[in-house]
Amino acid sequence: MQKKAPKIDPSLVADFPLFNDMKKEDIGDILEKGVAKHYKKGDRFFDQFDEATHFFLMLDGYLEVSKTTEEGSQVIMRHFGVGELFGVAPAIAQKNYPATSRALVDCVAILWENKFWDLFLVEHPQFIKNAYSAIGQRLAQSQERIVEMSTEQVERRVAHAVMRLTHQCGVKTESGILIDFPVSRQDIAEMTGTTLHTVSRLFSAWSTKGLMQVGRQKIEVLEAHKLALLAQGH
Amino acid sequence: MQKKAPKIDPSLVADFPLFNDMKKEDIGDILEKGVAKHYKKGDRFFDQFDEATHFFLMLDGYLEVSKTTEEGSQVIMRHFGVGELFGVAPAIAQKNYPATSRALVDCVAILWENKFWDLFLVEHPQFIKNAYSAIGQRLAQSQERIVEMSTEQVERRVAHAVMRLTHQCGVKTESGILIDFPVSRQDIAEMTGTTLHTVSRLFSAWSTKGLMQVGRQKIEVLEAHKLALLAQGH
DNA sequence: CCATTTGTTTGATCTAACGCAAATAATCAG
DNA sequence: CTGATTATTTGCGTTAGATCAAACAAATGG
């Protein structure tokens, strides 16, 4: 399921925002303390309620973080891609992971044991600062999403979700922007608090308008500008 | 609008979770760097989009933090009471406040200039740790609320919101738990993504069931246990 | 005290979106 | 290649909750 990867070269990660304003040697020191692992598509990095023992940095691939309610509904909280820190429970004094994280494609990630957070706090404060900056952005995004859920109706929310996916996980093609991993209608529903049926209907409509091109677990946005207008409520 | 308050005695705040595991002298040093101010009911501590220049600690009173959308809808993000740190944009590298904070009753708060965050990081790391722990809980709560908005229908969400209010800002009376500041039906609607009409209908129903006693901007929960059951979906 | 403003209640529609159902299409496993 | 599984589409009836409307009640301010 997981095997060690060769040592990571600092220059491969130096341009991640997480390592902003840091010297190569500091980056190297941090990388040395972690362990790189491969994860196959579908593997879980950690499960909701697991004791939080590590924090992670994605080197290659995409993952989704989701929460499951007592009644069994799943809500996809967000996606992470290359260069992003995740599973940062130790950074905010949470004993357990609040959600499950799952590899959407084959991935490579570095994991550090919790104790290194406190060490880096002393030895590499810039790293910690960069990390908290990212965490702050996530808090802000969470709150934006609460506003969205409170005030916008389904079509706008779905448009927003697709836009976010294109920004975070999109690759340019000749015709538009393609989401780089399989996304089902159900997934989109779980990102927006609606049903797969409603998503399917919206996608059909947008598809006939030429706004996007959809397939089985495939989304390609053709006219991002028009989608943005929808997200803004036009 | 605001005037300086007398110097704060460390022993008054030592039992705030924010000062856990800290020596009196460290607490005193931190308090000295801040300025205590009075705020009248309705005063704003800061406005959405303002440049974030200070962070705050509530010494007495309650405040609400709310966001306004481009279309003019308001969403109440959360409430803060005595002992809670708020306006922590500097802690998470946010240049501007993402929301507006408003005093719900006459308040006393300490404010520190941004620069002291970095100073405390070095001189009082335990304070910073405690603060990030609180911020982490808020991130977790935000995400819980997203799940709630995605999966629960209005009655449960409103029940949750009222429960949260009783926990955060409730005072015991002979008959039950009273929310300690004026809350309108509209306020509850803005906390749950619904309309004041729906909240009014729910409150009427719950009131006749003897679950709560309501008045103009007044909520008193009589049977917290039954409300909790509603919040859990029964 | 009266006039005005602000908050609340409740009834009567209306509709966005859900839930159900059934058909179709793509993928997978043997 | 074939049957089973999983994802998607689309139609149709239902409903939770919004919207509209009007009356009422409490607070406020001159």
Coordinates of C-alpha atoms (C1' of nucleotides) in Angstrom, one line a residue:
Chain A
M1 CA 0.0 0.0 0.0
Q2 CA 2.7 2.5 0.9
K3 CA 6.5 2.3 0.4
K4 CA 9.3 4.7 1.0
A5 CA 10.3 7.0 -1.8
P6 CA 13.8 8.2 -2.4
K7 CA 15.1 11.3 -0.7
I8 CA 13.5 14.6 -1.8
D9 CA 15.6 17.3 -3.4
P10 CA 14.9 20.7 -1.8
S11 CA 14.9 22.4 -5.1
L12 CA 11.8 20.4 -6.1
V13 CA 9.7 21.9 -3.4
A14 CA 11.4 25.3 -2.9
D15 CA 8.8 27.1 -5.0
F16 CA 5.9 25.9 -2.9
P17 CA 4.4 28.9 -1.0
L18 CA 4.9 26.8 2.1
F19 CA 8.7 27.4 1.8
N20 CA 8.5 31.1 0.9
D21 CA 11.4 33.1 2.2
M22 CA 13.3 30.1 3.4
K23 CA 16.9 29.0 2.7
K24 CA 17.6 25.8 0.9
E25 CA 19.4 24.3 3.9
D26 CA 16.4 25.0 6.2
I27 CA 14.1 23.3 3.6
G28 CA 16.5 20.4 3.4
D29 CA 16.5 20.0 7.2
I30 CA 12.7 20.0 7.3
L31 CA 12.5 17.4 4.4
E32 CA 15.0 15.2 6.2
K33 CA 12.7 14.9 9.2
G34 CA 9.8 13.6 7.2
V35 CA 9.2 10.4 5.3
A36 CA 7.9 10.2 1.8
K37 CA 5.3 7.6 0.9
H38 CA 3.4 6.5 -2.1
Y39 CA -0.4 6.2 -1.9
K40 CA -2.5 4.4 -4.5
K41 CA -5.7 5.9 -5.8
G42 CA -8.4 5.2 -3.2
D43 CA -5.9 4.8 -0.3
R44 CA -6.7 6.8 2.8
F45 CA -4.1 9.1 4.5
F46 CA -6.1 9.1 7.7
D47 CA -9.6 8.5 8.8
Q48 CA -12.1 10.7 10.7
F49 CA -11.6 10.3 14.4
D50 CA -8.2 8.7 14.1
E51 CA -5.7 9.9 16.6
A52 CA -3.7 12.6 14.8
T53 CA -0.1 11.4 14.7
H54 CA 1.2 13.0 11.6
F55 CA 0.9 16.0 9.3
F56 CA 1.4 15.8 5.6
L57 CA 2.6 17.6 2.5
M58 CA 1.4 16.5 -0.9
L59 CA 4.2 16.1 -3.5
D60 CA 2.3 14.6 -6.3
G61 CA -1.4 13.9 -6.8
Y62 CA -4.7 15.0 -5.5
L63 CA -6.8 14.1 -2.4
E64 CA -10.2 14.9 -1.0
V65 CA -11.0 15.5 2.6
S66 CA -14.6 14.5 3.6
K67 CA -16.7 14.2 6.7
T68 CA -19.4 11.6 7.4
T69 CA -22.4 12.4 9.6
E70 CA -24.0 10.0 12.1
E71 CA -26.8 9.5 9.6
G72 CA -24.3 8.4 6.9
S73 CA -24.3 11.4 4.6
Q74 CA -20.9 12.4 3.3
V75 CA -19.8 16.0 2.8
I76 CA -16.6 16.7 0.8
M77 CA -14.8 19.5 2.7
R78 CA -12.1 20.3 0.2
H79 CA -9.4 19.1 -2.2
F80 CA -5.7 19.4 -1.9
G81 CA -3.1 19.3 -4.6
V82 CA 0.7 19.5 -5.0
G83 CA 2.5 21.7 -2.5
E84 CA -0.3 21.8 0.0
L85 CA 0.0 20.9 3.7
F86 CA -2.9 18.7 5.1
G87 CA -3.8 16.8 8.1
V88 CA -2.6 19.7 10.2
A89 CA -4.5 18.7 13.4
P90 CA -1.3 18.9 15.5
A91 CA -0.8 22.5 14.3
I92 CA -4.1 23.5 15.9
A93 CA -3.9 21.3 19.0
Q94 CA -6.6 18.8 17.7
K95 CA -6.0 15.3 19.1
N96 CA -8.0 13.6 16.3
Y97 CA -8.4 14.1 12.6
P98 CA -11.8 15.7 12.1
A99 CA -12.2 14.2 8.6
T100 CA -11.1 11.4 6.3
S101 CA -8.6 12.0 3.5
R102 CA -8.5 9.9 0.4
A103 CA -6.2 9.8 -2.6
L104 CA -8.0 10.6 -5.8
V105 CA -5.1 9.4 -8.0
D106 CA -1.8 7.8 -7.2
C107 CA 0.0 10.2 -4.8
V108 CA 3.3 10.9 -3.2
A109 CA 3.3 12.7 0.2
I110 CA 5.7 13.5 2.9
L111 CA 4.6 12.8 6.5
W112 CA 6.0 14.2 9.6
E113 CA 5.4 13.0 13.2
N114 CA 3.6 15.5 15.3
K115 CA 6.6 16.2 17.5
F116 CA 8.3 17.9 14.6
W117 CA 5.7 20.7 14.6
D118 CA 7.0 21.9 17.9
L119 CA 10.6 21.5 16.8
F120 CA 10.0 23.5 13.6
L121 CA 8.3 26.1 15.6
V122 CA 11.7 26.8 17.3
E123 CA 14.1 25.9 14.5
H124 CA 12.2 27.0 11.4
P125 CA 9.7 29.7 12.5
Q126 CA 9.3 30.9 8.9
F127 CA 7.9 27.5 7.9
I128 CA 5.4 27.7 10.8
K129 CA 4.4 31.1 9.7
N130 CA 3.9 30.0 6.2
A131 CA 1.9 27.1 7.4
Y132 CA -0.4 29.2 9.6
S133 CA -0.9 31.6 6.7
A134 CA -2.2 28.6 4.7
I135 CA -4.4 27.5 7.5
G136 CA -5.8 31.0 7.9
Q137 CA -6.8 31.0 4.3
R138 CA -8.6 27.7 4.8
L139 CA -10.5 29.2 7.8
A140 CA -11.5 32.1 5.6
Q141 CA -12.6 29.8 2.8
S142 CA -14.6 27.7 5.2
Q143 CA -16.4 30.8 6.3
E144 CA -17.0 31.9 2.7
R145 CA -18.6 28.5 2.1
I146 CA -20.9 29.0 5.1
V147 CA -22.0 32.3 3.6
E148 CA -22.5 30.6 0.2
M149 CA -24.6 27.8 1.7
S150 CA -26.6 30.3 3.7
T151 CA -27.4 32.7 0.9
E152 CA -27.0 31.2 -2.5
Q153 CA -29.3 28.7 -4.3
V154 CA -28.1 25.4 -5.8
E155 CA -27.2 26.5 -9.3
R156 CA -24.8 29.2 -8.0
R157 CA -23.3 26.8 -5.4
V158 CA -22.6 24.2 -8.0
A159 CA -21.1 26.7 -10.4
H160 CA -18.9 27.9 -7.5
A161 CA -17.8 24.3 -6.7
V162 CA -16.9 23.6 -10.3
M163 CA -15.0 26.8 -10.6
R164 CA -13.0 26.0 -7.4
L165 CA -12.2 22.6 -8.8
T166 CA -10.9 24.1 -12.0
H167 CA -8.7 26.5 -10.1
Q168 CA -7.4 24.0 -7.6
C169 CA -7.2 20.9 -9.8
G170 CA -7.6 22.0 -13.4
V171 CA -5.3 21.3 -16.3
K172 CA -5.5 23.3 -19.5
T173 CA -6.5 21.4 -22.7
E174 CA -7.0 22.7 -26.3
S175 CA -10.6 23.3 -25.7
G176 CA -10.8 24.4 -22.0
I177 CA -10.0 23.3 -18.5
L178 CA -10.3 19.7 -17.5
I179 CA -10.6 18.5 -13.9
D180 CA -7.5 16.3 -13.4
F181 CA -9.2 13.3 -11.6
P182 CA -12.5 11.5 -11.7
V183 CA -15.4 13.5 -10.3
S184 CA -18.9 12.1 -10.2
R185 CA -22.2 14.0 -10.1
Q186 CA -22.5 12.6 -6.6
D187 CA -19.2 14.1 -5.6
I188 CA -20.3 17.5 -6.8
A189 CA -23.5 17.0 -4.8
E190 CA -21.5 16.3 -1.7
M191 CA -19.5 19.5 -2.2
T192 CA -22.6 21.6 -2.5
G193 CA -25.2 20.1 -0.3
T194 CA -27.6 19.0 -3.0
T195 CA -28.4 15.7 -4.8
L196 CA -26.7 14.0 -7.8
H197 CA -30.0 14.4 -9.7
T198 CA -30.0 18.2 -9.4
V199 CA -26.3 18.3 -10.4
S200 CA -27.0 16.1 -13.4
R201 CA -29.8 18.4 -14.6
L202 CA -27.6 21.4 -14.2
F203 CA -24.7 19.8 -16.1
S204 CA -27.1 18.7 -18.9
A205 CA -28.3 22.3 -19.2
W206 CA -24.9 23.8 -19.1
S207 CA -23.6 21.2 -21.5
T208 CA -26.2 22.0 -24.1
K209 CA -25.4 25.7 -23.7
G210 CA -21.8 24.8 -24.6
L211 CA -20.6 26.0 -21.3
M212 CA -18.9 22.7 -20.4
Q213 CA -18.4 19.2 -21.7
V214 CA -19.2 16.4 -19.4
G215 CA -18.8 12.6 -19.4
R216 CA -18.7 9.8 -16.9
Q217 CA -16.8 11.2 -13.9
K218 CA -15.4 13.8 -16.3
I219 CA -15.8 17.6 -16.3
E220 CA -14.3 20.0 -18.8
V221 CA -15.1 23.6 -18.5
L222 CA -15.2 25.3 -22.0
E223 CA -16.4 28.8 -21.1
A224 CA -15.0 29.6 -17.7
H225 CA -16.2 33.2 -18.0
K226 CA -19.8 32.3 -18.4
L227 CA -19.5 29.8 -15.5
A228 CA -18.1 32.6 -13.4
L229 CA -21.1 34.7 -14.2
L230 CA -23.5 32.0 -13.1
A231 CA -21.5 31.7 -9.9
Q232 CA -22.1 35.4 -9.4
G233 CA -25.8 34.9 -9.8
H234 CA -26.5 36.0 -13.4
Chain B
M1 CA -17.3 55.8 22.1
Q2 CA -14.3 54.2 23.6
K3 CA -12.3 55.2 26.6
K4 CA -9.3 53.7 28.4
A5 CA -10.1 51.4 31.3
P6 CA -7.9 51.0 34.4
K7 CA -5.0 48.5 34.3
I8 CA -6.1 44.9 34.3
D9 CA -5.2 42.6 37.2
P10 CA -3.7 39.3 35.9
S11 CA -5.7 37.3 38.4
L12 CA -8.9 38.4 36.8
V13 CA -8.0 36.7 33.5
A14 CA -5.7 33.9 34.7
D15 CA -8.4 31.3 34.5
F16 CA -9.2 32.0 30.8
P17 CA -8.2 29.0 28.8
L18 CA -6.1 31.4 26.7
F19 CA -3.7 31.7 29.7
N20 CA -3.6 28.0 30.5
D21 CA -0.2 26.9 31.9
M22 CA 1.1 30.4 32.1
K23 CA 2.8 32.2 35.0
K24 CA 1.2 35.3 36.4
E25 CA 4.2 37.4 35.4
D26 CA 3.9 36.3 31.8
I27 CA 0.2 37.1 31.8
G28 CA 1.0 40.5 33.4
D29 CA 3.5 41.2 30.7
I30 CA 1.1 40.4 27.9
L31 CA -1.7 42.5 29.5
E32 CA 0.6 45.5 29.8
K33 CA 1.2 45.5 26.1
G34 CA -2.5 45.9 25.3
V35 CA -5.0 48.6 25.8
A36 CA -8.4 48.1 27.5
K37 CA -11.3 49.9 26.0
H38 CA -15.0 50.2 26.6
Y39 CA -17.5 49.7 23.8
K40 CA -21.1 50.6 23.9
K41 CA -23.8 48.3 22.7
G42 CA -23.9 48.5 18.9
D43 CA -20.3 49.8 18.6
R44 CA -18.2 48.0 16.0
F45 CA -14.8 46.6 17.0
F46 CA -13.9 46.5 13.3
D47 CA -15.5 46.3 9.9
Q48 CA -15.4 43.8 7.1
F49 CA -12.5 44.6 4.8
D50 CA -10.8 47.0 7.3
E51 CA -7.1 46.7 7.4
A52 CA -6.4 44.3 10.3
T53 CA -4.3 46.3 12.8
H54 CA -5.2 44.8 16.1
F55 CA -6.3 41.6 17.8
F56 CA -8.7 41.6 20.7
L57 CA -9.6 39.8 23.9
M58 CA -13.1 40.2 25.4
L59 CA -13.1 41.0 29.1
D60 CA -16.7 41.7 29.6
G61 CA -19.8 41.5 27.3
Y62 CA -20.8 39.7 24.1
L63 CA -20.2 40.4 20.4
E64 CA -21.3 39.0 17.1
V65 CA -19.2 38.6 14.0
S66 CA -21.1 38.8 10.7
K67 CA -20.4 38.9 7.0
T68 CA -22.4 40.8 4.4
T69 CA -22.6 39.6 0.8
E70 CA -22.5 41.7 -2.3
E71 CA -26.3 41.3 -2.6
G72 CA -26.7 42.7 0.9
S73 CA -27.6 39.5 2.9
Q74 CA -26.0 39.2 6.3
V75 CA -24.7 36.0 7.8
I76 CA -23.9 35.8 11.5
M77 CA -20.7 33.8 11.7
R78 CA -20.5 33.4 15.5
H79 CA -20.6 35.0 18.9
F80 CA -17.9 35.7 21.4
G81 CA -18.0 36.1 25.1
V82 CA -15.7 36.8 28.0
G83 CA -12.3 35.3 27.7
E84 CA -12.3 34.8 24.0
L85 CA -9.7 36.1 21.5
F86 CA -11.2 37.6 18.4
G87 CA -10.1 39.6 15.3
V88 CA -7.1 37.3 15.0
A89 CA -6.4 38.1 11.4
P90 CA -2.8 38.9 12.2
A91 CA -2.4 35.4 13.7
I92 CA -3.2 33.8 10.4
A93 CA -1.5 36.3 8.1
Q94 CA -4.7 38.0 6.9
K95 CA -4.2 41.6 5.9
N96 CA -7.9 42.5 6.3
Y97 CA -10.7 41.5 8.7
P98 CA -13.0 39.1 6.8
A99 CA -16.1 40.2 8.8
T100 CA -17.6 42.9 11.0
S101 CA -17.7 42.6 14.7
R102 CA -20.4 44.4 16.7
A103 CA -20.9 44.7 20.5
L104 CA -24.2 43.2 21.5
V105 CA -24.1 44.7 25.0
D106 CA -21.7 47.2 26.6
C107 CA -18.3 45.6 26.5
V108 CA -14.8 45.8 27.7
A109 CA -12.0 44.4 25.5
I110 CA -8.2 44.5 25.4
L111 CA -6.6 45.3 22.0
W112 CA -3.1 44.6 21.0
E113 CA -1.3 46.0 18.0
N114 CA -0.5 43.4 15.4
K115 CA 3.2 43.6 16.0
F116 CA 2.8 42.1 19.4
W117 CA 1.7 38.8 17.9
D118 CA 5.2 38.2 16.6
L119 CA 6.7 39.4 19.9
F120 CA 4.5 37.0 21.9
L121 CA 5.5 34.3 19.5
V122 CA 9.0 34.6 20.8
E123 CA 8.5 35.7 24.4
H124 CA 5.3 33.9 25.3
P125 CA 5.0 30.8 23.1
Q126 CA 2.5 29.2 25.5
F127 CA 0.1 32.1 24.9
I128 CA 0.5 31.6 21.1
K129 CA -0.1 27.9 21.5
N130 CA -3.2 28.5 23.5
A131 CA -4.4 31.0 20.9
Y132 CA -3.8 28.6 18.0
S133 CA -5.6 25.9 19.9
A134 CA -8.7 28.2 20.1
I135 CA -8.4 29.1 16.4
G136 CA -8.2 25.4 15.6
Q137 CA -11.4 24.8 17.4
R138 CA -13.0 27.6 15.4
L139 CA -11.9 26.0 12.2
A140 CA -13.4 22.7 13.3
Q141 CA -16.6 24.4 14.3
S142 CA -16.8 26.2 10.9
Q143 CA -16.5 22.8 9.2
E144 CA -19.2 21.3 11.4
R145 CA -21.4 24.1 10.4
I146 CA -20.8 23.4 6.7
V147 CA -21.8 19.8 7.3
E148 CA -24.9 21.0 9.2
M149 CA -25.9 23.4 6.4
S150 CA -25.3 20.6 3.8
T151 CA -27.2 17.8 5.4
E152 CA -29.7 19.1 8.0
Q153 CA -33.0 20.7 7.4
V154 CA -34.1 24.0 8.9
E155 CA -35.7 22.8 12.1
R156 CA -32.5 21.0 13.2
R157 CA -30.3 23.9 12.2
V158 CA -32.3 26.3 14.2
A159 CA -32.4 24.0 17.2
H160 CA -28.6 23.7 16.9
A161 CA -28.2 27.5 16.7
V162 CA -30.3 28.0 19.8
M163 CA -28.3 25.3 21.7
R164 CA -25.1 26.9 20.7
L165 CA -26.3 30.3 22.0
T166 CA -27.3 28.8 25.3
H167 CA -23.9 27.2 25.7
Q168 CA -21.9 30.2 24.7
C169 CA -24.0 33.0 26.0
G170 CA -26.6 31.5 28.3
V171 CA -27.3 32.4 32.0
K172 CA -29.2 30.1 34.3
T173 CA -32.6 31.3 35.6
E174 CA -35.1 29.6 37.9
S175 CA -37.0 28.2 35.0
G176 CA -34.3 27.6 32.4
I177 CA -31.4 29.1 30.4
L178 CA -31.8 32.7 29.1
I179 CA -29.7 34.1 26.3
D180 CA -27.9 37.0 27.8
F181 CA -28.5 39.6 25.1
P182 CA -31.2 40.6 22.7
V183 CA -31.6 38.1 19.8
S184 CA -34.3 38.7 17.2
R185 CA -35.9 36.1 14.9
Q186 CA -34.0 37.7 12.1
D187 CA -30.7 37.1 14.0
I188 CA -31.5 33.4 14.3
A189 CA -32.4 33.3 10.6
E190 CA -29.0 34.9 9.8
M191 CA -27.3 32.2 11.9
T192 CA -29.0 29.3 10.1
G193 CA -29.6 30.4 6.5
T194 CA -33.4 30.7 6.7
T195 CA -36.0 33.5 7.1
L196 CA -37.3 35.2 10.1
H197 CA -40.8 33.8 9.2
T198 CA -39.7 30.2 9.4
V199 CA -37.9 30.9 12.7
S200 CA -41.0 32.6 14.1
R201 CA -43.1 29.6 13.2
L202 CA -40.7 27.2 14.8
F203 CA -40.4 29.2 17.9
S204 CA -44.2 29.4 18.2
A205 CA -44.5 25.6 17.9
W206 CA -41.7 25.0 20.4
S207 CA -43.2 27.6 22.7
T208 CA -46.6 25.9 22.8
K209 CA -44.8 22.6 23.4
G210 CA -43.4 24.2 26.5
L211 CA -39.9 23.7 25.2
M212 CA -39.0 27.4 25.4
Q213 CA -40.3 30.7 26.3
V214 CA -39.9 33.5 23.8
G215 CA -40.5 37.2 23.7
R216 CA -39.4 40.3 21.8
Q217 CA -35.7 39.6 21.2
K218 CA -35.8 37.2 24.1
I219 CA -35.1 33.5 24.2
E220 CA -35.3 31.3 27.3
V221 CA -34.9 27.6 26.9
L222 CA -36.9 25.6 29.4
E223 CA -36.3 22.1 28.3
A224 CA -32.8 21.9 26.9
H225 CA -32.8 18.2 26.7
K226 CA -35.8 18.1 24.3
L227 CA -34.2 20.9 22.2
A228 CA -31.0 18.7 22.0
L229 CA -33.1 15.8 20.7
L230 CA -34.6 18.1 18.0
A231 CA -31.1 19.2 17.1
Q232 CA -30.2 15.5 16.7
G233 CA -33.1 15.0 14.4
H234 CA -35.9 13.5 16.4
Chain C
dC1 C1' -49.7 60.5 25.6
dC2 C1' -49.7 59.6 20.7
dA3 C1' -47.1 58.7 16.5
dT4 C1' -43.6 56.1 14.6
dT5 C1' -40.5 52.6 14.3
dT6 C1' -39.1 48.0 14.9
dG7 C1' -40.1 43.3 15.8
dT8 C1' -43.3 39.3 15.7
dT9 C1' -47.1 36.4 14.2
dT10 C1' -49.8 33.9 11.1
dG11 C1' -52.3 32.8 6.8
dA12 C1' -52.1 32.0 1.8
dT13 C1' -49.6 31.1 -2.2
dC14 C1' -45.7 29.6 -4.9
dT15 C1' -41.5 27.3 -6.3
dA16 C1' -36.8 25.3 -6.1
dA17 C1' -35.2 21.3 -5.3
dC18 C1' -35.9 16.7 -3.4
dG19 C1' -37.4 11.9 -3.7
dC20 C1' -38.8 8.3 -6.4
dA21 C1' -38.7 5.5 -10.5
dA22 C1' -37.3 3.7 -14.6
dA23 C1' -34.3 3.7 -18.7
dT24 C1' -29.7 4.1 -20.5
dA25 C1' -24.8 4.0 -20.7
dA26 C1' -20.2 3.1 -19.4
dT27 C1' -17.0 0.1 -16.9
dC28 C1' -15.5 -4.0 -14.8
dA29 C1' -14.8 -8.9 -13.5
dG30 C1' -14.7 -13.4 -14.8
Chain D
dC1 C1' -18.1 -11.8 -24.6
dT2 C1' -21.5 -11.6 -21.1
dG3 C1' -23.5 -10.5 -16.9
dA4 C1' -23.1 -7.5 -13.0
dT5 C1' -22.0 -3.2 -11.2
dT6 C1' -21.8 1.6 -11.2
dA7 C1' -22.7 6.2 -13.1
dT8 C1' -25.9 9.1 -15.5
dT9 C1' -30.1 11.0 -17.4
dT10 C1' -34.7 12.4 -17.3
dG11 C1' -39.7 12.5 -16.2
dC12 C1' -43.1 13.2 -12.6
dG13 C1' -45.3 14.1 -8.2
dT14 C1' -44.3 16.0 -3.7
dT15 C1' -42.9 19.1 -0.2
dA16 C1' -40.1 22.1 2.8
dG17 C1' -39.6 26.3 3.1
dA18 C1' -39.5 30.9 0.7
dT19 C1' -42.2 34.8 -0.6
dC20 C1' -46.0 37.8 -0.2
dA21 C1' -49.3 40.1 2.6
dA22 C1' -51.5 41.9 6.5
dA23 C1' -52.4 42.4 11.3
dC24 C1' -50.5 43.0 15.7
dA25 C1' -47.5 44.2 19.7
dA26 C1' -43.8 46.2 22.0
dA27 C1' -40.5 49.8 22.3
dT28 C1' -39.0 54.6 21.4
dG29 C1' -39.0 59.5 21.1
dG30 C1' -40.9 63.8 21.0

